[in-house]
PDB file of C-alpha atoms in Angstrom:
ATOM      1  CA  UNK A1036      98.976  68.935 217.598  1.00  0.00           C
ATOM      2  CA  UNK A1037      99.785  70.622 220.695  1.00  0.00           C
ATOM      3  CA  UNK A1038     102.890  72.000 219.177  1.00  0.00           C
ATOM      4  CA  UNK A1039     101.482  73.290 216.446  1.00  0.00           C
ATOM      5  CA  UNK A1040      98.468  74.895 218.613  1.00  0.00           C
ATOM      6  CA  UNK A1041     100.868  76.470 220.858  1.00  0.00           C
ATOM      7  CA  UNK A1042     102.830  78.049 217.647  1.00  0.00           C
ATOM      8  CA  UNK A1043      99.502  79.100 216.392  1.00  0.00           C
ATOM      9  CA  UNK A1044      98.857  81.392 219.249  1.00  0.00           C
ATOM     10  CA  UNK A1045     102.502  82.520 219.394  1.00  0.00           C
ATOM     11  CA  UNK A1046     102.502  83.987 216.031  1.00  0.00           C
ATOM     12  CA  UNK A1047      99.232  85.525 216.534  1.00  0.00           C
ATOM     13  CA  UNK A1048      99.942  87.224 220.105  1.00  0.00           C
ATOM     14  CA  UNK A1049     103.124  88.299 218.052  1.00  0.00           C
ATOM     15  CA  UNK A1050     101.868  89.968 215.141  1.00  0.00           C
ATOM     16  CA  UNK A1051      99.431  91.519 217.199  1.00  0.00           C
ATOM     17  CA  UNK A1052     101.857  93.413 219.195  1.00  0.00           C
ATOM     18  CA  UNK A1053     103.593  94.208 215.676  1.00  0.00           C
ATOM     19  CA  UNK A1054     100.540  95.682 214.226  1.00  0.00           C
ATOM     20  CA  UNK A1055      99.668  97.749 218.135  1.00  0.00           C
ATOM     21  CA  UNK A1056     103.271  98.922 217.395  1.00  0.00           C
ATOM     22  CA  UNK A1057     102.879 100.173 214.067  1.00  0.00           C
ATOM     23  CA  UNK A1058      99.636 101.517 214.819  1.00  0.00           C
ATOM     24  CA  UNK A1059     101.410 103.936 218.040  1.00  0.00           C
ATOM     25  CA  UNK A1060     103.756 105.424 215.891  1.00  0.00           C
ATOM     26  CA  UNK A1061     100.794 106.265 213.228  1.00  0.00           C
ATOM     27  CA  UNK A1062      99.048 107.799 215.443  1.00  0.00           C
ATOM     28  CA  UNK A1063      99.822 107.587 219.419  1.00  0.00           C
ATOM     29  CA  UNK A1064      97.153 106.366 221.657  1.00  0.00           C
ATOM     30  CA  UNK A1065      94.589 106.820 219.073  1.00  0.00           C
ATOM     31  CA  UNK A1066      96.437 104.842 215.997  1.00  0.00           C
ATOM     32  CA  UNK A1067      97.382 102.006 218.801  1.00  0.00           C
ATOM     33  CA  UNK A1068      93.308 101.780 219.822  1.00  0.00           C
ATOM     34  CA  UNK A1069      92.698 101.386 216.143  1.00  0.00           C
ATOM     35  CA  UNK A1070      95.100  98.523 215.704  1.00  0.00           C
ATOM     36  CA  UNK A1071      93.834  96.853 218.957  1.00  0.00           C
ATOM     37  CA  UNK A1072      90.326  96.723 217.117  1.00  0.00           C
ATOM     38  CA  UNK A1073      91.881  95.610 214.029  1.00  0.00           C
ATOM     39  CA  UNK A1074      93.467  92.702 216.091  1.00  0.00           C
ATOM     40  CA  UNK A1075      90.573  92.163 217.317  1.00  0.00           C
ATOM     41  CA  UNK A1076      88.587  91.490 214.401  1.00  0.00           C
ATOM     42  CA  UNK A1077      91.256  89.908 212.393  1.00  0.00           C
ATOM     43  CA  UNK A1078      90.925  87.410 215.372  1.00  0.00           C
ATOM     44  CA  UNK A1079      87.449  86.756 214.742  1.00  0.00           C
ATOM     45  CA  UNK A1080      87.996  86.200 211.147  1.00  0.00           C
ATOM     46  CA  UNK A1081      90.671  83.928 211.863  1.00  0.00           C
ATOM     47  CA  UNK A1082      88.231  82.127 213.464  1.00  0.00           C
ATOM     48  CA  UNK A1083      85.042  81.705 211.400  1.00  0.00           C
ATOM     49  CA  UNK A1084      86.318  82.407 207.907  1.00  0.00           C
ATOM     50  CA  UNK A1085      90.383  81.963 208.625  1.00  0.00           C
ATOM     51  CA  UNK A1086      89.953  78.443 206.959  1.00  0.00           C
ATOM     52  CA  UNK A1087      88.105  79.957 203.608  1.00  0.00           C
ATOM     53  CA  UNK A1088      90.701  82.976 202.998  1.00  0.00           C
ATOM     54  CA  UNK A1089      92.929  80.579 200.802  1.00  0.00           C
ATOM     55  CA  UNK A1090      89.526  79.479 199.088  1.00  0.00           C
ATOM     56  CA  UNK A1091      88.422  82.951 198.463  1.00  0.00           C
ATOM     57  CA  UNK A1092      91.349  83.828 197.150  1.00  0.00           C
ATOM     58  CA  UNK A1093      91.882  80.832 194.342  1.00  0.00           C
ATOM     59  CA  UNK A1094      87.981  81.666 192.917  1.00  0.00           C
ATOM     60  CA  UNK A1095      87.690  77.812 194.013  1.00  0.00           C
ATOM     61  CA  UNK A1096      84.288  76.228 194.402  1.00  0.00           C
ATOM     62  CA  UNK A1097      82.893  73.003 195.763  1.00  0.00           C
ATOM     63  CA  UNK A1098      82.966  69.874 193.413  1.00  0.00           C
ATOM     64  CA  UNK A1099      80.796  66.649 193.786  1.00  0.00           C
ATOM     65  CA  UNK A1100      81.393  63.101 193.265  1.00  0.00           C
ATOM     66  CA  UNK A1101      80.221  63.360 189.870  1.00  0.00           C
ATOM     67  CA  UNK A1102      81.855  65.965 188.678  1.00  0.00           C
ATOM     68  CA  UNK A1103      85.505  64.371 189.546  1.00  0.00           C
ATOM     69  CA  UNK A1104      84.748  61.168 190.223  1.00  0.00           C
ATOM     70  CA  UNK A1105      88.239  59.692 190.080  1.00  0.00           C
ATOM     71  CA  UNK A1106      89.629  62.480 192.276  1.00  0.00           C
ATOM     72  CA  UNK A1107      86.943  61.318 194.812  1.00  0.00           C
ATOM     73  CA  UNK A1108      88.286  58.012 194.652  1.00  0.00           C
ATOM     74  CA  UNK A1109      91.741  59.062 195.355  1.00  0.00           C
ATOM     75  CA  UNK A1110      91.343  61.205 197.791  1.00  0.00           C
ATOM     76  CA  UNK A1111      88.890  58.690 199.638  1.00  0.00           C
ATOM     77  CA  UNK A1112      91.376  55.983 199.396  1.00  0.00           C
ATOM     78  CA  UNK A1113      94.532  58.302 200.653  1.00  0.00           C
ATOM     79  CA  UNK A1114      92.260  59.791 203.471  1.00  0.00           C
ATOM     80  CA  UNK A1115      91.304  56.110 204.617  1.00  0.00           C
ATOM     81  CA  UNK A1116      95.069  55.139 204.453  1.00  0.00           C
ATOM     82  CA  UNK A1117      95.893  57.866 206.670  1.00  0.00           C
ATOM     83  CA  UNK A1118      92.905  57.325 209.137  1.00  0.00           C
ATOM     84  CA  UNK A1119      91.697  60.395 208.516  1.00  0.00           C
ATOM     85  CA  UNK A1120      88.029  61.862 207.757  1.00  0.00           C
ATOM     86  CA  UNK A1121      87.815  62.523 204.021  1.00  0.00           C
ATOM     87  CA  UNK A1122      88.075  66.593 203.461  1.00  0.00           C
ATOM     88  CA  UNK A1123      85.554  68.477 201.284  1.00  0.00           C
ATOM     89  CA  UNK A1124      86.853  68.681 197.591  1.00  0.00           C
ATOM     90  CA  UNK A1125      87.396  71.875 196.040  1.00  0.00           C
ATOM     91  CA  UNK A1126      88.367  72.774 192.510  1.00  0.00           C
ATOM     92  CA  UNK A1127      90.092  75.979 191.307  1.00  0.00           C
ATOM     93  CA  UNK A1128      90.243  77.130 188.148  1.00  0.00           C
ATOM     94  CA  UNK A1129      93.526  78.075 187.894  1.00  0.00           C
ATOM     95  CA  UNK A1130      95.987  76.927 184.827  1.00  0.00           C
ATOM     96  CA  UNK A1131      99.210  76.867 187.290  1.00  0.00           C
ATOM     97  CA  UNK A1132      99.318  72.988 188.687  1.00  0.00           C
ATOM     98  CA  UNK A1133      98.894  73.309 192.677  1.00  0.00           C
ATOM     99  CA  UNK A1134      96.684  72.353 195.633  1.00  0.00           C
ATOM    100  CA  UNK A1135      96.668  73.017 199.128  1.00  0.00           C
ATOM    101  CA  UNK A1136      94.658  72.045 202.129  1.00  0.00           C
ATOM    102  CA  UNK A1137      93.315  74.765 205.092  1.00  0.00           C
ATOM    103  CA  UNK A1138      91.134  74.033 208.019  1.00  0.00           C
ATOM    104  CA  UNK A1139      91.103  74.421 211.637  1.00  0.00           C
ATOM    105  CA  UNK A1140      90.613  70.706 212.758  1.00  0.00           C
ATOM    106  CA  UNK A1141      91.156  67.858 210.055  1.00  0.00           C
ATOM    107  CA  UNK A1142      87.094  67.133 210.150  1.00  0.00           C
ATOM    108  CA  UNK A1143      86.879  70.743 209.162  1.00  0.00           C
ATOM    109  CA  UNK A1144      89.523  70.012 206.496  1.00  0.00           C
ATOM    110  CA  UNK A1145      89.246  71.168 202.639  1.00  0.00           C
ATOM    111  CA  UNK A1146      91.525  69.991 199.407  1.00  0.00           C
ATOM    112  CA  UNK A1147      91.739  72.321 197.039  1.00  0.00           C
ATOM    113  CA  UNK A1148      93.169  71.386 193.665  1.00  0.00           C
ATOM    114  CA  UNK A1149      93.644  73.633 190.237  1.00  0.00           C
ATOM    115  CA  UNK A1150      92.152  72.516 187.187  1.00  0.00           C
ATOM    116  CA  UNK A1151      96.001  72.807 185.960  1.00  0.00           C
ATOM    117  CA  UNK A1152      96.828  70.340 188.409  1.00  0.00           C
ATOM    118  CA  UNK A1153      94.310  67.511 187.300  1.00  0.00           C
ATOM    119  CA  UNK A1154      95.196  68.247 183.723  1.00  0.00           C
ATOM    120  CA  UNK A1155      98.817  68.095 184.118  1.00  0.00           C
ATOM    121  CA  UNK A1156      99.385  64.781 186.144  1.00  0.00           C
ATOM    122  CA  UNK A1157      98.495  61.211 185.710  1.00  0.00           C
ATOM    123  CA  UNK A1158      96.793  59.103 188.168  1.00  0.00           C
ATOM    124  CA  UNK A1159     100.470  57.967 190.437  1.00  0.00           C
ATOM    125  CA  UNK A1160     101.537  61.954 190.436  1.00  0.00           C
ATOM    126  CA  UNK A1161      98.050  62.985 191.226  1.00  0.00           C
ATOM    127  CA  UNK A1162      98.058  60.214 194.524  1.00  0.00           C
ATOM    128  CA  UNK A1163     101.796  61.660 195.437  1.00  0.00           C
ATOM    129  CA  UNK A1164     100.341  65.089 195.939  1.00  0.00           C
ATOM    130  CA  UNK A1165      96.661  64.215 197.353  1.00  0.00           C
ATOM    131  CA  UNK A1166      98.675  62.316 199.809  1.00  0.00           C
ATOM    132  CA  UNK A1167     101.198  65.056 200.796  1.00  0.00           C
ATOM    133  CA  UNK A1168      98.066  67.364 201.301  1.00  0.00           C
ATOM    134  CA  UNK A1169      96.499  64.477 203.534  1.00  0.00           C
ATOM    135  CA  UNK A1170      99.869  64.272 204.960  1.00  0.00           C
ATOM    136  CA  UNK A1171      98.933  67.942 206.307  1.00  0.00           C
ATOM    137  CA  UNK A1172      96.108  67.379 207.567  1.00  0.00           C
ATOM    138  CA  UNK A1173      97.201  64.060 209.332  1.00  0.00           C
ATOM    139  CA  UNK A1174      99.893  66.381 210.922  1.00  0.00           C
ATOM    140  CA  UNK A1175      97.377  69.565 212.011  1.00  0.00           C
ATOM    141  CA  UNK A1176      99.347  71.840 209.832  1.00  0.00           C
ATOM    142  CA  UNK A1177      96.380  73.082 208.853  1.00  0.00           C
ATOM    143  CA  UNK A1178      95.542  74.913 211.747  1.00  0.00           C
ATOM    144  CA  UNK A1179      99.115  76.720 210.949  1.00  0.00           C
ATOM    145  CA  UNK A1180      97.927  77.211 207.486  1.00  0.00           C
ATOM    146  CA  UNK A1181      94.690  78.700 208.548  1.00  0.00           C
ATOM    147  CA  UNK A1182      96.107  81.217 210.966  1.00  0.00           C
ATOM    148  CA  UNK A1183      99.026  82.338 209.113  1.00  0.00           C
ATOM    149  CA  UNK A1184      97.248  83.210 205.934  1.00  0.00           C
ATOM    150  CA  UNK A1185      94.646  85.996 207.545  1.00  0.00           C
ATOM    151  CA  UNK A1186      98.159  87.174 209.611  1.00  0.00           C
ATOM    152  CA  UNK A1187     100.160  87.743 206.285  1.00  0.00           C
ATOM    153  CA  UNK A1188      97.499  88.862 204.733  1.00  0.00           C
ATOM    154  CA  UNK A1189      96.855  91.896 207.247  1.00  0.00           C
ATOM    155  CA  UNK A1190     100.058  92.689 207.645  1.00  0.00           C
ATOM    156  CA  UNK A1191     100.494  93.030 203.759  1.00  0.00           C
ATOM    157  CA  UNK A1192      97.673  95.153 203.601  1.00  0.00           C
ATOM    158  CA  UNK A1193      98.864  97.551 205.841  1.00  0.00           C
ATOM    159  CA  UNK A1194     101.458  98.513 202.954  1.00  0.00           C
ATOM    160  CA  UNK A1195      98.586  99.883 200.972  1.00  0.00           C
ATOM    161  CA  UNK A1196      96.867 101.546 204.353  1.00  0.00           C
ATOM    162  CA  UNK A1197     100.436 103.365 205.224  1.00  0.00           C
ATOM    163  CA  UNK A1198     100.127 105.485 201.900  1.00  0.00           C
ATOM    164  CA  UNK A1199      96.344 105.706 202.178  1.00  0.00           C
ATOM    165  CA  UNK A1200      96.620 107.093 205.298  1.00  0.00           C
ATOM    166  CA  UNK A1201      97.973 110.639 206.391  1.00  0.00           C
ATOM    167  CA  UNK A1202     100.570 110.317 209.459  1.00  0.00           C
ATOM    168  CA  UNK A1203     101.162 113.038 211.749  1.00  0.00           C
ATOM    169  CA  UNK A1204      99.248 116.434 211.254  1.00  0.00           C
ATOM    170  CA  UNK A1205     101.014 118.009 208.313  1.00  0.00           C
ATOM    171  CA  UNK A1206      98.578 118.600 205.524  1.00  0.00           C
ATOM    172  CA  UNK A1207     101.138 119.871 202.660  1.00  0.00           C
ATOM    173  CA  UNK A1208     101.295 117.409 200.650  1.00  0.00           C
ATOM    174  CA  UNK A1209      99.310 113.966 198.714  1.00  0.00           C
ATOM    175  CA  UNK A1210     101.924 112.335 198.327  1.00  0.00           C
ATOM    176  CA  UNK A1211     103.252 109.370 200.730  1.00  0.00           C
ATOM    177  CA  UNK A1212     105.522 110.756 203.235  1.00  0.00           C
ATOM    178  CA  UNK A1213     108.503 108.818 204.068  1.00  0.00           C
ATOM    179  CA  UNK A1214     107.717 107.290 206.734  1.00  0.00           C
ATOM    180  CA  UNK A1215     104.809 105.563 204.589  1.00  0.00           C
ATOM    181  CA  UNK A1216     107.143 104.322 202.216  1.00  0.00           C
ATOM    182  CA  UNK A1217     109.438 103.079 204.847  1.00  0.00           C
ATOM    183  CA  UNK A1218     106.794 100.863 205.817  1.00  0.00           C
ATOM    184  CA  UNK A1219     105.800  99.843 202.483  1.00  0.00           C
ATOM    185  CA  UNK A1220     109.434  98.797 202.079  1.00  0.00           C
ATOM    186  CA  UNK A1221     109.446  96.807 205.368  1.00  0.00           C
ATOM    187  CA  UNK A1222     106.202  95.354 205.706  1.00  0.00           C
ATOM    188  CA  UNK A1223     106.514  92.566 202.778  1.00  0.00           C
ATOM    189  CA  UNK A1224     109.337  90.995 204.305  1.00  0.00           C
ATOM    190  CA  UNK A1225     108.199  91.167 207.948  1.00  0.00           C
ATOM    191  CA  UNK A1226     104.789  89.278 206.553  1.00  0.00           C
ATOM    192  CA  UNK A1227     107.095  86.890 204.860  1.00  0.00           C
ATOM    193  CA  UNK A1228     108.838  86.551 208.495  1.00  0.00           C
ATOM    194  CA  UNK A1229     105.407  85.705 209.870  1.00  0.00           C
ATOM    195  CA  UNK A1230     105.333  82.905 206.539  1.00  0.00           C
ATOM    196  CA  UNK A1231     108.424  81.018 207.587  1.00  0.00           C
ATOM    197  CA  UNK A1232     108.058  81.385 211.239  1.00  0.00           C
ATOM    198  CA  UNK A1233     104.235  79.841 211.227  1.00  0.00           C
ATOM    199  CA  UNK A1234     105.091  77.275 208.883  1.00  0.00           C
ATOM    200  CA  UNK A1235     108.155  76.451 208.503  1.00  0.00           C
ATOM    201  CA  UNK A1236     110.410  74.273 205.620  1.00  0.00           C
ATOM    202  CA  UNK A1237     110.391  70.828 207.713  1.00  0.00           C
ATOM    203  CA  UNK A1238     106.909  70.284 207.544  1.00  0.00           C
ATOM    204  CA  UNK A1239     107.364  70.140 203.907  1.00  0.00           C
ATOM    205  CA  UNK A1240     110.046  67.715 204.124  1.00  0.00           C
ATOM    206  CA  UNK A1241     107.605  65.310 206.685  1.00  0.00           C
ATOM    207  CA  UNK A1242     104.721  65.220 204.459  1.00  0.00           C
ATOM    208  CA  UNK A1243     106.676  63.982 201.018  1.00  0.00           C
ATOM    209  CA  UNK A1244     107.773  61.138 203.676  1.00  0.00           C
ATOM    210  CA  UNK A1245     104.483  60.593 204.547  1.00  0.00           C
ATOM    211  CA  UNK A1246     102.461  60.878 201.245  1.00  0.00           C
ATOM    212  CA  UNK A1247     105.504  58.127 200.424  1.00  0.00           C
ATOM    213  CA  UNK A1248     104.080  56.016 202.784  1.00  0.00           C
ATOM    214  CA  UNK A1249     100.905  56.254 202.234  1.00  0.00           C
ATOM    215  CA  UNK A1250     101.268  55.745 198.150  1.00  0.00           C
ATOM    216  CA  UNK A1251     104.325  53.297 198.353  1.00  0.00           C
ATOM    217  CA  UNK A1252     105.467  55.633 195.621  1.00  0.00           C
ATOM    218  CA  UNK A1253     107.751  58.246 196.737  1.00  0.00           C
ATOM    219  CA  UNK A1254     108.720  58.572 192.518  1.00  0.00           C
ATOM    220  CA  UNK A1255     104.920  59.665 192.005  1.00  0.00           C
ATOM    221  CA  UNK A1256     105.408  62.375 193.899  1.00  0.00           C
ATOM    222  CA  UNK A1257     108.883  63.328 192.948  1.00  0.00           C
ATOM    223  CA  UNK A1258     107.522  63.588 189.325  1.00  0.00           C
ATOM    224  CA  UNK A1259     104.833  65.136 190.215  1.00  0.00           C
ATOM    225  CA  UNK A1260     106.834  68.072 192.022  1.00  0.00           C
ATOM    226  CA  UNK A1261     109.096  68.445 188.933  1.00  0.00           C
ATOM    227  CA  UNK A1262     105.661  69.296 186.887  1.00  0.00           C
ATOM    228  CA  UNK A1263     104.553  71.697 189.713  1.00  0.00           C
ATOM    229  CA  UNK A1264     107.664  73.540 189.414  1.00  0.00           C
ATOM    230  CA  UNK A1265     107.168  73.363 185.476  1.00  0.00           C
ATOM    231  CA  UNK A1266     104.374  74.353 185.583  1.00  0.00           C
ATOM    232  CA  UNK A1267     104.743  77.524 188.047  1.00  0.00           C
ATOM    233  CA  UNK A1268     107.171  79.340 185.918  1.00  0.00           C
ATOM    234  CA  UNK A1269     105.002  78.690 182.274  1.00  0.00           C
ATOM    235  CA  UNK A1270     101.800  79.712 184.621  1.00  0.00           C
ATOM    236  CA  UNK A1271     102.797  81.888 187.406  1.00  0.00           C
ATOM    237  CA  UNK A1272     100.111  83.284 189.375  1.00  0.00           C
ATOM    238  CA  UNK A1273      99.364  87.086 189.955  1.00  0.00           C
ATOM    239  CA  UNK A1274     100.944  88.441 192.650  1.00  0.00           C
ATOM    240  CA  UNK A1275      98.119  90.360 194.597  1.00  0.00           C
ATOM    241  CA  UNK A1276      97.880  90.292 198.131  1.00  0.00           C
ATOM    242  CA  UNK A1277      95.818  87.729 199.563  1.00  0.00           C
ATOM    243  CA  UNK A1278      97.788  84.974 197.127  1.00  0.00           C
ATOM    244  CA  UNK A1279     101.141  85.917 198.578  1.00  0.00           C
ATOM    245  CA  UNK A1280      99.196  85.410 201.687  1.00  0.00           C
ATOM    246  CA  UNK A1281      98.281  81.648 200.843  1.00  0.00           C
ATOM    247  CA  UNK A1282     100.834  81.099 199.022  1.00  0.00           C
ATOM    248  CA  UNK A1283     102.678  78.423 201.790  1.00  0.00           C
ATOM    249  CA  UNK A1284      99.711  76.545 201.817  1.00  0.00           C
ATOM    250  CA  UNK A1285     100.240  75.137 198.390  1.00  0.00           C
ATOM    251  CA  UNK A1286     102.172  71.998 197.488  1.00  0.00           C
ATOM    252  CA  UNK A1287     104.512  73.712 195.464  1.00  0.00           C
ATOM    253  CA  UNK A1288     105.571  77.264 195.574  1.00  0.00           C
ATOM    254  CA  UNK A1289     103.582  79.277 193.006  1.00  0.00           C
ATOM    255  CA  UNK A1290     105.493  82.386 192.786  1.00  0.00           C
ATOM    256  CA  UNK A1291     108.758  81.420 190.957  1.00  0.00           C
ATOM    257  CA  UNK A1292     110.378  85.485 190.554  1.00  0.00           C
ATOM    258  CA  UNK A1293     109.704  88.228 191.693  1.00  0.00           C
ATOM    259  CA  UNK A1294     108.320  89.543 195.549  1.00  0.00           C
ATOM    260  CA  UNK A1295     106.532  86.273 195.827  1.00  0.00           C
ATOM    261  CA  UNK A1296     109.825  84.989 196.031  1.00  0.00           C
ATOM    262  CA  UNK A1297     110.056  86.203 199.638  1.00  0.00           C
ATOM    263  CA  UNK A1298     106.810  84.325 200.562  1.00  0.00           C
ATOM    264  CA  UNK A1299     108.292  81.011 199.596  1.00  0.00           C
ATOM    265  CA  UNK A1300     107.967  78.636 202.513  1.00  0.00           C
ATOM    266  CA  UNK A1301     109.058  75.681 200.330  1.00  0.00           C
ATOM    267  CA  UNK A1302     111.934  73.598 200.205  1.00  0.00           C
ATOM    268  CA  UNK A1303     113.772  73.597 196.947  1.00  0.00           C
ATOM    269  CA  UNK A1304     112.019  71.151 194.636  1.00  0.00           C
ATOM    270  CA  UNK A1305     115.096  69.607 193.367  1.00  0.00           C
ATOM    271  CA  UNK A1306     115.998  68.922 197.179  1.00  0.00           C
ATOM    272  CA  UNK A1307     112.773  67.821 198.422  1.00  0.00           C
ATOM    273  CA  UNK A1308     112.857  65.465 195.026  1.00  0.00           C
ATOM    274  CA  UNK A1309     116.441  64.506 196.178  1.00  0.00           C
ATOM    275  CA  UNK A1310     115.127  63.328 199.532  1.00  0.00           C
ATOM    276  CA  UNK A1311     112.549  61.411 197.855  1.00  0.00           C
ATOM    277  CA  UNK A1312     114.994  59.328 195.880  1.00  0.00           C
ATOM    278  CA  UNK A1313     116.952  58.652 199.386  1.00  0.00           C
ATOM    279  CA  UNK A1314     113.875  57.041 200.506  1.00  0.00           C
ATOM    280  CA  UNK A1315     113.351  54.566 197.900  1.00  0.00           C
ATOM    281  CA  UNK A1316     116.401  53.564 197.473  1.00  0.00           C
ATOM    282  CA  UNK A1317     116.525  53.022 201.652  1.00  0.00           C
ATOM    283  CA  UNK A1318     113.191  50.733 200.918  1.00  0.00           C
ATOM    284  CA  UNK A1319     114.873  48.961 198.046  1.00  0.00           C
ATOM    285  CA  UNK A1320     118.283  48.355 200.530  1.00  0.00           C
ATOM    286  CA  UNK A1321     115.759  47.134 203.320  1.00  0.00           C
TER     287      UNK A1321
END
């Protein structure tokens, strides 16, 4: 946990100087006091409502034990496996299969899942990727999750805020000067930088092993992640801003083409699904 805290406030002191930067050469002291405040509050946010953003952003809502019974069961069987406090169920309703924890501590921990997800798996695939997302949560990735989301989701809102606003004094024109559009071309893969740098490909790789454990079934999950992927490219979601933002949250990458592409934070499935098969067959040989 300590590592991951210590990332956590890396990658925010980071993109706060980034955004202070941008901000003095919008505007000198003035556009650099602006993007203090902005830091400022995105800071707060990050704090009381950084755990909700991915939430917001999937339209999901809270579900109760007798709405999704089954899923309760699963999720308080995994969660009791992993010796961890059962996380508040949430249900999306999205047709592309995915879910994805956030939260800043585990006993603040949510699981999200799509209705696309629960109608696409059976009961083994459904454990494999209820236990990865535990798997998260056992390793405070989460609190990753949670901070990197409201980052990229700033910085990719200051694409639309550079041709909003006017830079320097000239008043000739409406249209975006260049400058504007050189930051609209720059800022999506700098917030993708922030992506990969707060989260990172390994962790991916460390909770299949561990939702393995936990299920005795690494093959769940592997089928399960061949679905996901499936399932992304016949159901892609939109790519709008605060979903390339949460995006690395997910199990699987939901963006399959496009700019999302930039935002992946994944693993290649057919790796990860390689890996997966190394593992049981190192069980069967031991």
């Amino acid at each position: 946990m300590h590592v991951n805290v210590v990332r956590a406030v890396g990658l925010f002191a980071g993109t706060a100087v980034f955004v202070v930067a941008v901000g003095w050469l919008w505007n000198a002291e003035a556009g650099a006091q602006f993007a203090m405040a902005l830091v400022v509050c995105v800071g707060v946010l990050i704090y009381f409502f950084g755990e909700s953003l991915a939430l917001r952003g999937m339209r999901a809502r809270p579900i109760s034990e007798i709405e999704q019974p089954e899923l309760y069961r699963i999720v308080r069987e995994l969660a009791t496996e992993a010796r961890q406090p059962m996380p508040r169920l949430y249900l999306s309703p999205i047709r592309s299969p995915n879910a994805f924890v956030t939260g800043i501590t585990p006993r603040r921990a949510s699981l999200c899942c799509t209705t696309g997800l629960l109608r696409t798996l059976d009961e083994r695939e459904l454990r494999g990727v209820v236990a990865h997302e535990i798997a998260h949560i056992r390793f405070h990735d989460t609190l990753l999750g949670s901070v990197t989301a409201p980052l990229t989701a700033l910085i990719t809102a200051l694409t639309a805020v550079a041709f909003l606003v006017p830079l320097g004094d000239s008043e000739e024109t409406d249209m975006p000067n260049l400058l504007g559009g050189l930051f609209l071309a720059l800022l999506a893969p700098l917030a993708a930088v922030i992506v990969h740098f707060g989260v990172g490909r390994a962790r991916e790789f460390r909770a299949d092993a561990k939702a393995a454990e936990l299920t005795g079934d690494p093959a769940g999950l592997a089928r399960a992640l061949r679905k996901l992927e499936a399932g992304a490219r016949a159901f892609p979601l939109p790519q709008e801003r605060i979903l390339l933002a949460v995006s690395h949250l997910m199990t699987a990458h939901p963006f399959p083409r496009g700019v999302g592409r930039l935002f992946s934070a994944h693993p290649p499935a057919e790796e990860r699904i390689e890996r997966l098969g190394e593992l049981r067959r190192k069980w069967d040989l031991g």
